[in-house]
Amino acid sequence: MKQVILIKYGELTTKKGNRNFFINTLYQNIKNKLKKFDVSIYKDRSRMYIEFCENDLEDIKKKLDCIFGIHMYHVAYIVDTNIDAIKSLLVELVSELSFKTFKVEVKRSDKSFPVHSQEMNRILGGVVLKNKDGISVDVHSPELYIKVEIREEHSYIYFNAYQGIGGYPLGSQPKGMLMLSGGIDSPVSGYLAMKRGVPIDCVYFEAIPHTSLEARNKVIELSKKLAKYANHIQLHIVNFTKIQEEIYKHCHPSYCITIMRRMMYRIMEKLAKKYHGMVIINGESVGQVASQTLTSMSVINEVTCMPVLRPVACFDKLEIINLAKKIDTYDISILPYEDCCTVFVPKHPVINPSLEQAKKEEIKFDYSSMVDEAVDTVDTILIEEENDSFSDLL
Ligand code: ATP
Ligand code: MG
């Protein structure tokens, strides 16, 4: 009995002219993710099919559970589109299952197949009843759903349904640059951006010796969690020490965070140009801290005309935490190592900064050469998904 994995696209099927582009991107992503397995993958406009070796099934399912664009999948038995063949496979399959009530649901995609879905439901229901004792039909809450899809050449019988993570295939949008700190919010933001099809590079600002190597490792571990949803991710580590020290030497304490974040945005824009990113992504959430009031955000945002995606902008912290747990970043994020933002945080950061004052504060020192130097000296690490390892890039 031959099995295949049957993938449903969900939201992708609502794409009209671009549908092929989305499906091809998904196809390529699935192919890349499953490259170490002995599989054949083929597709049509509404389904993708994966032939696999039975021993690999559980490992393949783990991979599919991390691919955006998969709405739902089934492990199905494949049979020729021929009524007698379908009946006899069904009898064979149900003889090995134990259940008391069932319902047959036939979907006839091949409209040239002579028997209509309703009629097929009745015929197949009758065949099951006749060949197994002690069972009955329950159309409302059956113990076993028997799904049959009738397609042109082959038909499919399955009893299971696995929820995919949905979204759009990674790479169906241009790249974004994620500001990845060790906190809870930014990994979740990265996940949500990827879910819309945006591949990401991560950028971490560190201020050694004020921040530790443990803090860096935390960000590497978070990047690995995100790399599960891609093939690999580049992590750029920015040496932010000099700029931060200058800020704290020259600027009024209440404006230090505002200025620091304006510097981060300036560096982000330059890094985006250098690494071909089209947007900046971060974990800012409206009202969460002084630098994330709408006034602060607009004063900080003023340094760049690049779009800034803030996927968790309107989420409650608890909603963000729930997502962080789901993507398995929460336990890493709550490790206690200090980040460059927390090390230097002033007692009374300004809640409603003025743009004029921010500009006055930052011309107290010559930051532009330091910004360029930070971009030029960035350290890039390639975070691999496969074996959870990473290696230095030149
Ligand atoms: P928390 O979950 O505790 O709020 P956070 O990472 O969100 O942590 P914030 O101070 O709220 O920290 O910073 C807002 C956003 O700015 C972060 O979500 C992140 O995108 C970015 N950011 C802050 N610090 C850094 C850093 N050191 N490197 C890269 N990005 C940073
Ligand atoms: Mg935050």
PDB file of C-alpha atoms in Angstrom, residues 184-185 188 285 288 312 314-326 330:
ATOM      1  CA  ILE A 184      11.085  38.093  24.388  1.00  0.00           C
ATOM      2  CA  ASP A 185       9.614  40.373  21.751  1.00  0.00           C
ATOM      3  CA  VAL A 188       8.502  36.599  18.046  1.00  0.00           C
ATOM      4  CA  SER A 285       5.305  47.256  21.132  1.00  0.00           C
ATOM      5  CA  GLN A 288       5.693  48.996  26.479  1.00  0.00           C
ATOM      6  CA  VAL A 312       4.038  42.820  17.804  1.00  0.00           C
ATOM      7  CA  CYS A 314      -0.312  46.018  19.051  1.00  0.00           C
ATOM      8  CA  PHE A 315       0.033  42.766  20.974  1.00  0.00           C
ATOM      9  CA  ASP A 316      -0.307  42.453  24.743  1.00  0.00           C
ATOM     10  CA  LYS A 317       2.794  41.159  26.487  1.00  0.00           C
ATOM     11  CA  LEU A 318       0.920  37.979  27.403  1.00  0.00           C
ATOM     12  CA  GLU A 319       0.046  37.359  23.774  1.00  0.00           C
ATOM     13  CA  ILE A 320       3.701  37.805  22.854  1.00  0.00           C
ATOM     14  CA  ILE A 321       4.770  35.437  25.635  1.00  0.00           C
ATOM     15  CA  ASN A 322       2.342  32.775  24.425  1.00  0.00           C
ATOM     16  CA  LEU A 323       3.798  32.974  20.934  1.00  0.00           C
ATOM     17  CA  ALA A 324       7.346  32.909  22.325  1.00  0.00           C
ATOM     18  CA  LYS A 325       6.483  29.688  24.131  1.00  0.00           C
ATOM     19  CA  LYS A 326       4.978  28.227  20.998  1.00  0.00           C
ATOM     20  CA  TYR A 330      10.744  31.959  25.679  1.00  0.00           C
TER      21      TYR A 330
END
